[in-house]
PDB file of C-alpha atoms in Angstrom:
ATOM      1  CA  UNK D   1      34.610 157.366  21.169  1.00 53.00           C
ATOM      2  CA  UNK D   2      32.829 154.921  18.859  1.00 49.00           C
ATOM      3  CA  UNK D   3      35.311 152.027  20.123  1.00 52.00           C
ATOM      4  CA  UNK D   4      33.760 153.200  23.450  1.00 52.00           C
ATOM      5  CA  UNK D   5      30.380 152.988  22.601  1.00 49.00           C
ATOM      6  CA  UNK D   6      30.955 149.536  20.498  1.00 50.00           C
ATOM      7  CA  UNK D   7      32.459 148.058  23.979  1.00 51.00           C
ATOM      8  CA  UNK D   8      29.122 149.462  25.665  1.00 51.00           C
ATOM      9  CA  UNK D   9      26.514 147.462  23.334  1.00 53.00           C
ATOM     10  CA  UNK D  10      23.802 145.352  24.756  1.00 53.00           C
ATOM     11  CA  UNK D  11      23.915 142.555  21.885  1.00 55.00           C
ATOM     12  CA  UNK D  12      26.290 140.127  22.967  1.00 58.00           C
ATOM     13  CA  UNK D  13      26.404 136.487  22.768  1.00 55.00           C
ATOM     14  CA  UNK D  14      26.561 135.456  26.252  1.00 60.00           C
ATOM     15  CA  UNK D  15      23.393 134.281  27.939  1.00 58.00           C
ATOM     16  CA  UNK D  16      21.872 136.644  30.366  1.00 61.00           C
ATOM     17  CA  UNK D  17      19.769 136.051  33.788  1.00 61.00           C
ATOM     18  CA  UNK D  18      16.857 137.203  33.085  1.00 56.00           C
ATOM     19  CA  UNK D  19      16.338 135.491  29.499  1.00 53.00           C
ATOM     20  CA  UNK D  20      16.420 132.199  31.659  1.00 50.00           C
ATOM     21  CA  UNK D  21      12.553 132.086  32.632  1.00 50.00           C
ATOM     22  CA  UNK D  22      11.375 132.621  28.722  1.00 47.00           C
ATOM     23  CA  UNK D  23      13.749 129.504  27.640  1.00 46.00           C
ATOM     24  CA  UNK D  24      11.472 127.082  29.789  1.00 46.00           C
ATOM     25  CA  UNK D  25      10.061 124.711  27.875  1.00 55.00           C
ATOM     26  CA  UNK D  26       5.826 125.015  27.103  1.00 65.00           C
ATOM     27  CA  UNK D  27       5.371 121.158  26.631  1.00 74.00           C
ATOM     28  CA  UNK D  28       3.854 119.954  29.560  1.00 80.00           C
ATOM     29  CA  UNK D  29       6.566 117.183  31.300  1.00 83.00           C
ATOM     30  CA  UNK D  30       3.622 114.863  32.885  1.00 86.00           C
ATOM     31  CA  UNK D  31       0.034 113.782  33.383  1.00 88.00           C
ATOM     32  CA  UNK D  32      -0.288 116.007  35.876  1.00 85.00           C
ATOM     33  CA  UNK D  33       0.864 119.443  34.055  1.00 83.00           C
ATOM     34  CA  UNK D  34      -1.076 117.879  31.117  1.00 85.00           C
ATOM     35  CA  UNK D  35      -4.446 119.793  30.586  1.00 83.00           C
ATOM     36  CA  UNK D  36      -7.353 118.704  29.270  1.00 83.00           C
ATOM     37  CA  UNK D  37      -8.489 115.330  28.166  1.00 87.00           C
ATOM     38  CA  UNK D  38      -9.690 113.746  31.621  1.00 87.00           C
ATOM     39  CA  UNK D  39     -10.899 110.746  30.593  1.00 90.00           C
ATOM     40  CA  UNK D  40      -7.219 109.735  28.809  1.00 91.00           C
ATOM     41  CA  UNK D  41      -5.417 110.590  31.237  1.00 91.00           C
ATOM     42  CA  UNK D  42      -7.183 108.231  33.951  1.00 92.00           C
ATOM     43  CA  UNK D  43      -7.241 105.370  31.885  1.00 92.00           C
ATOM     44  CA  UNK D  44      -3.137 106.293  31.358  1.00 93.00           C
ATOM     45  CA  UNK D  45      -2.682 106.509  34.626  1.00 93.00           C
ATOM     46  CA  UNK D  46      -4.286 102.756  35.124  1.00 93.00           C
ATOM     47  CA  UNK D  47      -2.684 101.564  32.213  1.00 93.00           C
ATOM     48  CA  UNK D  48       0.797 102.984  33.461  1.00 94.00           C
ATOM     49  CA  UNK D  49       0.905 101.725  37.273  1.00 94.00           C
ATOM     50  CA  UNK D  50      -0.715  97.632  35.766  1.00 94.00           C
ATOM     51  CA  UNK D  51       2.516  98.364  33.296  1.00 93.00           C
ATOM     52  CA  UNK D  52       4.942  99.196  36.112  1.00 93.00           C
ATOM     53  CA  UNK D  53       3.857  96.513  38.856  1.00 93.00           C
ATOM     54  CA  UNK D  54       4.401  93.769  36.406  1.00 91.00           C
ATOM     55  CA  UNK D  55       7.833  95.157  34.970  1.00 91.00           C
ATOM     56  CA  UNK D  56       6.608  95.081  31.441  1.00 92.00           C
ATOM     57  CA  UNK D  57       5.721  97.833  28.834  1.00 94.00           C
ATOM     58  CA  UNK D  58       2.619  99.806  28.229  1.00 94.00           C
ATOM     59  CA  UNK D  59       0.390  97.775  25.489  1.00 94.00           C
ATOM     60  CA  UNK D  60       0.805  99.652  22.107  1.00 95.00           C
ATOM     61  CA  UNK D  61      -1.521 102.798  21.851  1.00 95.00           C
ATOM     62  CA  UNK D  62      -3.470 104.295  19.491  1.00 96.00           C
ATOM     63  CA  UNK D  63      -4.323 107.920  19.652  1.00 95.00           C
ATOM     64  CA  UNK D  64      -6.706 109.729  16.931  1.00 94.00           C
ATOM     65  CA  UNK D  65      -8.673 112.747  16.552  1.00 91.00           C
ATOM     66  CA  UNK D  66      -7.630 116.433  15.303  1.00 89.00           C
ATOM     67  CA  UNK D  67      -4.624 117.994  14.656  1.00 88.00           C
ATOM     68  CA  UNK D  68      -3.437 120.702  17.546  1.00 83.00           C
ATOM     69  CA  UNK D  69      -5.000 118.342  20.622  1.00 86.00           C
ATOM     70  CA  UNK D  70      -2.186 117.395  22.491  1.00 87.00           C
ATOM     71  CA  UNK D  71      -1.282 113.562  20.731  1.00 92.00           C
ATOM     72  CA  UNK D  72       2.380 113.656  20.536  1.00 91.00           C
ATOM     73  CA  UNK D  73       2.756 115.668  24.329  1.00 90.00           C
ATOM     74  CA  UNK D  74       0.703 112.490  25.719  1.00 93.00           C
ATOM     75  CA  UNK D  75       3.825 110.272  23.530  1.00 93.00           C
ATOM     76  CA  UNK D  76       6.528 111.608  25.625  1.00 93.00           C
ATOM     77  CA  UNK D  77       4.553 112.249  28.801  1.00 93.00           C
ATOM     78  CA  UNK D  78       3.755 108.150  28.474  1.00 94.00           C
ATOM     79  CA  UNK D  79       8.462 107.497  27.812  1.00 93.00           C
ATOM     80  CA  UNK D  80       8.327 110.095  30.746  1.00 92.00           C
ATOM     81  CA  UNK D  81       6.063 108.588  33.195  1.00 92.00           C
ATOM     82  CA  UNK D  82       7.617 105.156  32.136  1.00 92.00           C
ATOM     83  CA  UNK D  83      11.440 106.684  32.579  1.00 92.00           C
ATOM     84  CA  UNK D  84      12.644 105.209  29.438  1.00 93.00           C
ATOM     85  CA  UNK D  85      13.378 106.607  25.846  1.00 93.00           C
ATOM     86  CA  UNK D  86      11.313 107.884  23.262  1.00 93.00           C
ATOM     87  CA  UNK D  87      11.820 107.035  19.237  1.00 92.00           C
ATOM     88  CA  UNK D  88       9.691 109.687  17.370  1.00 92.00           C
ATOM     89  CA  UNK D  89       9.178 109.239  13.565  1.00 91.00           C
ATOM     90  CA  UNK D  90       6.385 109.843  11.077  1.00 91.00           C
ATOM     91  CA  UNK D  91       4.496 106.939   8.733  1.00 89.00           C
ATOM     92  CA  UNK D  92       5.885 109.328   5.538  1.00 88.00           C
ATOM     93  CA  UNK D  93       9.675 109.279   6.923  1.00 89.00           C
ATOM     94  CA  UNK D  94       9.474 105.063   6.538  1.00 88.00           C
ATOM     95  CA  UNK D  95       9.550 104.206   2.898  1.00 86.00           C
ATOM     96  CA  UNK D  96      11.098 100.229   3.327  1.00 85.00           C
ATOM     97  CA  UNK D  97      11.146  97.328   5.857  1.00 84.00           C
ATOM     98  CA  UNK D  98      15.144  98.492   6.057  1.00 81.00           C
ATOM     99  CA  UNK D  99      13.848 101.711   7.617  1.00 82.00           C
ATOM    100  CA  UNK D 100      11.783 100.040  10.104  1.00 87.00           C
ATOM    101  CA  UNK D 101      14.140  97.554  11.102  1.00 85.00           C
ATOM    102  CA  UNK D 102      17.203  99.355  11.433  1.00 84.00           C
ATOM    103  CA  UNK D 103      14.904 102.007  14.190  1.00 88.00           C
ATOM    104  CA  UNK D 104      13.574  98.569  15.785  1.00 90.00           C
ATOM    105  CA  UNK D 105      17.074  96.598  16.540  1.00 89.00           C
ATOM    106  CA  UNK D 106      18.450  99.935  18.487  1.00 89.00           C
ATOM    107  CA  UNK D 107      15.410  99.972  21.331  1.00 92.00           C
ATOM    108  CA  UNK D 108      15.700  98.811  24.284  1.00 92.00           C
ATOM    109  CA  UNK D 109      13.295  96.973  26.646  1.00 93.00           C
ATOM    110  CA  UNK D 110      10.252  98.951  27.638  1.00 92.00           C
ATOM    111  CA  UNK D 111      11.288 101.922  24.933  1.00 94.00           C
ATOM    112  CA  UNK D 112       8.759 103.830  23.536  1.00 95.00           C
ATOM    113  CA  UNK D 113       8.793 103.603  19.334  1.00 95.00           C
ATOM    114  CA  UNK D 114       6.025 106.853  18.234  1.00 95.00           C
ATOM    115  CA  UNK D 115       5.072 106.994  14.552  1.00 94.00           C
ATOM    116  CA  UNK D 116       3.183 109.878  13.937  1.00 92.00           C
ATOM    117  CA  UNK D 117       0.412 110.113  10.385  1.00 92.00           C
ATOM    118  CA  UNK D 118       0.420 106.516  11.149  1.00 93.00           C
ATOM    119  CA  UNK D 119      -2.182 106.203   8.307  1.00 92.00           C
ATOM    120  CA  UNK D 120       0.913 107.134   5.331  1.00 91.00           C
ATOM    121  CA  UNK D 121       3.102 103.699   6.200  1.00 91.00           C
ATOM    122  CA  UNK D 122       3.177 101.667   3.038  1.00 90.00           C
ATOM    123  CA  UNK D 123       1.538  98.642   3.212  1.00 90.00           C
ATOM    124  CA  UNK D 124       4.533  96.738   2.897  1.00 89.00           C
ATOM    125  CA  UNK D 125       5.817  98.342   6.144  1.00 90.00           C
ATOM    126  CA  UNK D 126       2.337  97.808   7.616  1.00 91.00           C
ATOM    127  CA  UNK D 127       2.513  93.716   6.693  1.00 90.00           C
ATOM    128  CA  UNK D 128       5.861  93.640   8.150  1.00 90.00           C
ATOM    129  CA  UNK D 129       5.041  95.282  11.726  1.00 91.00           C
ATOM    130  CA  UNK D 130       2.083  92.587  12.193  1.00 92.00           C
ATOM    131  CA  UNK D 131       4.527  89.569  13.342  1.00 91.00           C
ATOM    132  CA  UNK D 132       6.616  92.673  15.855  1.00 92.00           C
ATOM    133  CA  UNK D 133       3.866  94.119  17.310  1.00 93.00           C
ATOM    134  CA  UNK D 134       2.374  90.342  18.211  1.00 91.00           C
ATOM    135  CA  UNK D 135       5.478  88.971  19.298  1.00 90.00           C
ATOM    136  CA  UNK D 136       8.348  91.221  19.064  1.00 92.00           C
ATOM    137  CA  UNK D 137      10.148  89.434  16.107  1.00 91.00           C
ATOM    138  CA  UNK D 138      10.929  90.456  12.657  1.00 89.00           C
ATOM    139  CA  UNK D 139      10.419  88.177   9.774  1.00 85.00           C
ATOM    140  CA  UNK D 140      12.153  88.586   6.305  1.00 79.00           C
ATOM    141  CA  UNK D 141      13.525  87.336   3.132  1.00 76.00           C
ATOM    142  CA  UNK D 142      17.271  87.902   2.199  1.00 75.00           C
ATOM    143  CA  UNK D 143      17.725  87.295  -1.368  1.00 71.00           C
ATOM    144  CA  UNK D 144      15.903  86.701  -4.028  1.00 74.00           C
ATOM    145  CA  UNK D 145      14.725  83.528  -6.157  1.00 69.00           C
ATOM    146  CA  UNK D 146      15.501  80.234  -5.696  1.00 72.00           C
ATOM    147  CA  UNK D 147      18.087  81.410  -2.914  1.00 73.00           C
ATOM    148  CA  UNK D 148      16.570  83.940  -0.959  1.00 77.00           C
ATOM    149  CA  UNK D 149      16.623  82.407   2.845  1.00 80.00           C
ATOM    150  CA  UNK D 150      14.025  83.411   5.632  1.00 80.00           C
ATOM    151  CA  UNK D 151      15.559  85.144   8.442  1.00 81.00           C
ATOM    152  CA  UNK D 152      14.070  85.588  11.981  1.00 86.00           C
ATOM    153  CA  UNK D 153      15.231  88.306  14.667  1.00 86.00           C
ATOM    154  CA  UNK D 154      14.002  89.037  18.138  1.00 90.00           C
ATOM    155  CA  UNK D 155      14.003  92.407  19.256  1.00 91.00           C
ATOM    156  CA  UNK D 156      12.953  93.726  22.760  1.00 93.00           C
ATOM    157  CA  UNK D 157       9.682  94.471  24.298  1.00 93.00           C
ATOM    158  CA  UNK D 158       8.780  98.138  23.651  1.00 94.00           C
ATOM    159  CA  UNK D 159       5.646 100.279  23.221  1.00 95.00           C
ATOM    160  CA  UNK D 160       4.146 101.480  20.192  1.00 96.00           C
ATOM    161  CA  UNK D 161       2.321 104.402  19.426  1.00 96.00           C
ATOM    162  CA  UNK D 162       0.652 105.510  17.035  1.00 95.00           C
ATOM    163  CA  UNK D 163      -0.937 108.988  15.864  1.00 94.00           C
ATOM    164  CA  UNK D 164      -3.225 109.457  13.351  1.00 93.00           C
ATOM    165  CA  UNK D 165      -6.265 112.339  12.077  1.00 91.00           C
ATOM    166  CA  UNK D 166      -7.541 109.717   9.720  1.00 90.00           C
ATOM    167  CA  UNK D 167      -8.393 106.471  11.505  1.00 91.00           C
ATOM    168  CA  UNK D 168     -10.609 105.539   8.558  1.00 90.00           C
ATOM    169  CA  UNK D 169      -7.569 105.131   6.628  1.00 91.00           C
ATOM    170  CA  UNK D 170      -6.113 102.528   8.705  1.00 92.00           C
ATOM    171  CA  UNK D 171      -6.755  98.795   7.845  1.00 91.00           C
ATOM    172  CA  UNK D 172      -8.504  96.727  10.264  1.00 91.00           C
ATOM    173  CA  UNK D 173      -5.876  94.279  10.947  1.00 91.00           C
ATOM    174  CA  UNK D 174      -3.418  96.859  12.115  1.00 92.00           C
ATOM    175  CA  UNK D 175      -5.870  98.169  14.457  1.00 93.00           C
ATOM    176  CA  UNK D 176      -6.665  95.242  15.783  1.00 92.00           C
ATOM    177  CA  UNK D 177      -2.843  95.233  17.215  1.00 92.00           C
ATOM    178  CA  UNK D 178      -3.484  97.951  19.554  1.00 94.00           C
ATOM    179  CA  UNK D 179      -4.220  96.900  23.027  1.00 92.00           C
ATOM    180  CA  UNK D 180      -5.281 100.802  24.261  1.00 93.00           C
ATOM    181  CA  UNK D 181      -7.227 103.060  22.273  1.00 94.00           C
ATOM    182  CA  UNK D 182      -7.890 106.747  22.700  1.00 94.00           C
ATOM    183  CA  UNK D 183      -9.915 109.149  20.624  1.00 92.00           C
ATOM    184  CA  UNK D 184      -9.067 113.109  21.700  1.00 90.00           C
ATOM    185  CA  UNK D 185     -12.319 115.286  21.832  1.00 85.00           C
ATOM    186  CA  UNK D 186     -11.987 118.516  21.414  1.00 80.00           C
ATOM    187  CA  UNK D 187     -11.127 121.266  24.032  1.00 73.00           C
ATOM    188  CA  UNK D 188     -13.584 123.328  26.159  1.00 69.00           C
ATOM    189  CA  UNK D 189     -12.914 127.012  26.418  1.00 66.00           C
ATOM    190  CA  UNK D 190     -11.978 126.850  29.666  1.00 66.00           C
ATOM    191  CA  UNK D 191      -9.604 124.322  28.931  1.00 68.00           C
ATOM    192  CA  UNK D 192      -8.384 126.535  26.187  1.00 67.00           C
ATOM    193  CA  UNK D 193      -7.916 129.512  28.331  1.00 69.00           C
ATOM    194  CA  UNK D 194      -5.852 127.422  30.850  1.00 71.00           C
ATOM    195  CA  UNK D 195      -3.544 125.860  28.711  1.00 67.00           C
ATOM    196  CA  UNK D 196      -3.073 129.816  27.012  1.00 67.00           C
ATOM    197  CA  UNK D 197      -2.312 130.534  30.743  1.00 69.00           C
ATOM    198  CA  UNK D 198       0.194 127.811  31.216  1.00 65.00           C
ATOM    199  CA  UNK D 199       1.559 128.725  28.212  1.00 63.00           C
ATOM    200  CA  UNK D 200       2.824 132.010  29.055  1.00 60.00           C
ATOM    201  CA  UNK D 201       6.647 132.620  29.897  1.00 54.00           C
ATOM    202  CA  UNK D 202       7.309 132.991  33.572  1.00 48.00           C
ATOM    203  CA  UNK D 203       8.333 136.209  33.312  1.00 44.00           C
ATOM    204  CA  UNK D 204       5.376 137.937  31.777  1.00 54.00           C
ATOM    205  CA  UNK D 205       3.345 136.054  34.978  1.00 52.00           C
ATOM    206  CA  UNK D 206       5.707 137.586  37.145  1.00 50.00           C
ATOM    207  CA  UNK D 207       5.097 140.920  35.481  1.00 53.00           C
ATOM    208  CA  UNK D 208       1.474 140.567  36.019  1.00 52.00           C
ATOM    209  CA  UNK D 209       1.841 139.897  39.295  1.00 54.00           C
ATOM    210  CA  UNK D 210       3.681 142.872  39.829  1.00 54.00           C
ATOM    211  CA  UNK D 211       1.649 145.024  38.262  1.00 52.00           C
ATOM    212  CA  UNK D 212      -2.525 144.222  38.675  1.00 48.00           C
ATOM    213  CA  UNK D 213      -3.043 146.859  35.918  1.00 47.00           C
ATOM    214  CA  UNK D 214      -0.985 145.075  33.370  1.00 47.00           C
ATOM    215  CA  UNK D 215      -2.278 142.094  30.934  1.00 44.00           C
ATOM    216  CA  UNK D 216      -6.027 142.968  31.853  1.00 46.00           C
ATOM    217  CA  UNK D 217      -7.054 142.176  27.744  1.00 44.00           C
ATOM    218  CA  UNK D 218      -9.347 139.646  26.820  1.00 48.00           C
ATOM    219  CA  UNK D 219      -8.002 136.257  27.255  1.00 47.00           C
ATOM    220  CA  UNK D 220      -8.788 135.606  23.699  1.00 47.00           C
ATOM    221  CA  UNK D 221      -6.722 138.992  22.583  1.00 46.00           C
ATOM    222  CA  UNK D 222      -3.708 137.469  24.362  1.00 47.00           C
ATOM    223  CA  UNK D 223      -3.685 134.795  21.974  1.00 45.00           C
ATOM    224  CA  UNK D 224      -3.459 136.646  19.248  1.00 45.00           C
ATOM    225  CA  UNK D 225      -0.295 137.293  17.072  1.00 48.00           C
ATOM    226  CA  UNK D 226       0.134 140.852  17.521  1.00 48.00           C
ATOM    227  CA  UNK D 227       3.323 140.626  15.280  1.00 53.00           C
ATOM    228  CA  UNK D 228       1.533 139.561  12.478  1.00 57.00           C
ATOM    229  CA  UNK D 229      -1.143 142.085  13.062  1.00 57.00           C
ATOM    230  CA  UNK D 230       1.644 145.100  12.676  1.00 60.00           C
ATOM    231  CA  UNK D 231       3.095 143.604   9.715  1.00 63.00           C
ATOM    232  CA  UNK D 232      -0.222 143.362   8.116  1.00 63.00           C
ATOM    233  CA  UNK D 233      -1.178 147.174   8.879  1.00 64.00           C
ATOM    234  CA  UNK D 234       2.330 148.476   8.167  1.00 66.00           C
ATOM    235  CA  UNK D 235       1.727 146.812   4.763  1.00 64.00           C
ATOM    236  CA  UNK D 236      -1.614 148.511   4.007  1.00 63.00           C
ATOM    237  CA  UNK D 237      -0.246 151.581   4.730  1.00 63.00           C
ATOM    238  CA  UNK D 238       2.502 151.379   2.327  1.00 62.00           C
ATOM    239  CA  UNK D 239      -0.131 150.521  -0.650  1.00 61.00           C
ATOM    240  CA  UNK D 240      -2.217 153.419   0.309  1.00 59.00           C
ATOM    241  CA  UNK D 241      -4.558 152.561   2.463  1.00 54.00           C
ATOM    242  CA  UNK D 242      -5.131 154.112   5.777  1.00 51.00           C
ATOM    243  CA  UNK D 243      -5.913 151.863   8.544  1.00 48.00           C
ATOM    244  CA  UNK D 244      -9.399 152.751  10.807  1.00 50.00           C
ATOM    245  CA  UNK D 245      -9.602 149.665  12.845  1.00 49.00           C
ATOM    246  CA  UNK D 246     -12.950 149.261  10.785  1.00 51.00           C
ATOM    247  CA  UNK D 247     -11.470 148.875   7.095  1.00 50.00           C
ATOM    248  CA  UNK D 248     -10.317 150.372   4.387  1.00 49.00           C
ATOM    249  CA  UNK D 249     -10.673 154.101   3.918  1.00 49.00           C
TER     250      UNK D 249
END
């Protein structure tokens, strides 16, 4: 009988139908799923078709402005809408030129190379992009002393991009190397609410549908992480306290 009842289990391993609508993916694939930040996305949109018409790469781009708005999305919406690959790294990942150079030699023409916290690259790093992001070709020393030889390598056109929340930190001749730049603003409530709304798996939409009575809280409630909520009161309750939905009692 319990062999029976083992055979009967739910749990398995195999992927089941209806767990297919909450596995798609929340990250918006395009400017035209992208929400919020109108201005940007015209100027992208520009900036993309100029790109495209003369078979060349987007100009390097520099997005700032506070965490949570949306800056590495617009990254791979910008590989996306230019159908080539993406190289994402962060400024605290690259400690040497090495780093750098070994990421650089592996793109290929009309990539897109993202560097997110662009304001942590050392300023060696920094010096050595200058001479790459003007003219695509890396400059360096092998050796050392008396013997150490200058060596010059070409690598192919690409698009850099750049993400910061600190653009004071970053030194004027680096900015200066950006052909596009974009400050995010931050989000309406209405845009809020409709990204929330985007945001929801396909299945609890369908559920809604079904049923008008259904998902009728506060728009701001729905964000809210009712898991952590739970844990939080369960918690309380084993210390003592009992929980009035106004405080402590």
């Amino acid at each position: 009988r319990d062999r029976r009842k083992m055979a009967e289990r739910i749990v398995s391993a195999k992927a089941r139908t209806e767990d297919a609508p909450l596995e798609v993916s929340l990250r918006p694939r395009n400017l035209t799923e992208y929400i919020g930040q109108e201005r940007i996305k015209e100027n992208l949109k520009v900036a993309i078709a100029a790109a495209k018409k003369r078979k060349e790469p987007v100009d390097h781009i520099l997005l700032y402005g506070p965490p949570g708005l949306g800056k590495t999305t617009l990254a791979h919406i910008i590989a996306a809408e230019m159908g080539v690959n993406i190289q994402v790294t962060s400024g605290a990942a690259i400690e040497r030129q090495g780093d750098l150079a070994s990421t650089l030699t592996h793109l290929q023409h009309g990539d897109v190379f993202f560097v997110d916290e662009i304001h942590r690259l050392p300023r060696v790093v920094e010096e050595f992009m200058y001479p790459v992001l003007e003219d695509y070709t890396m400059y360096w020393l092998s050796g050392k002393g008396t013997s150490a030889t200058p060596l010059r390598l070409a690598v192919q056109p690409f698009t850099f991009i750049g993400a910061t929340t600190r653009l004071a930190l970053l030194t004027g001749p680096l900015r200066n190397r950006f052909g596009i730049i974009f400050r995010f603003a931050a989000v309406a409530a209405a845009v809020a609410l409709r990204q929330v709304r985007r945001a929801r798996p396909a299945a609890h939409r369908e559920r809604a549908a079904g049923n008008p009575d259904q998902f009728q809280l506060d728009p701001a409630a729905q964000v809210l992480d009712v898991g952590r909520l739970r844990r939080k009161r369960r918690w309380r309750q084993h210390r003592g306290w009992r929980w009035t939905g106004r405080g402590r009692r």
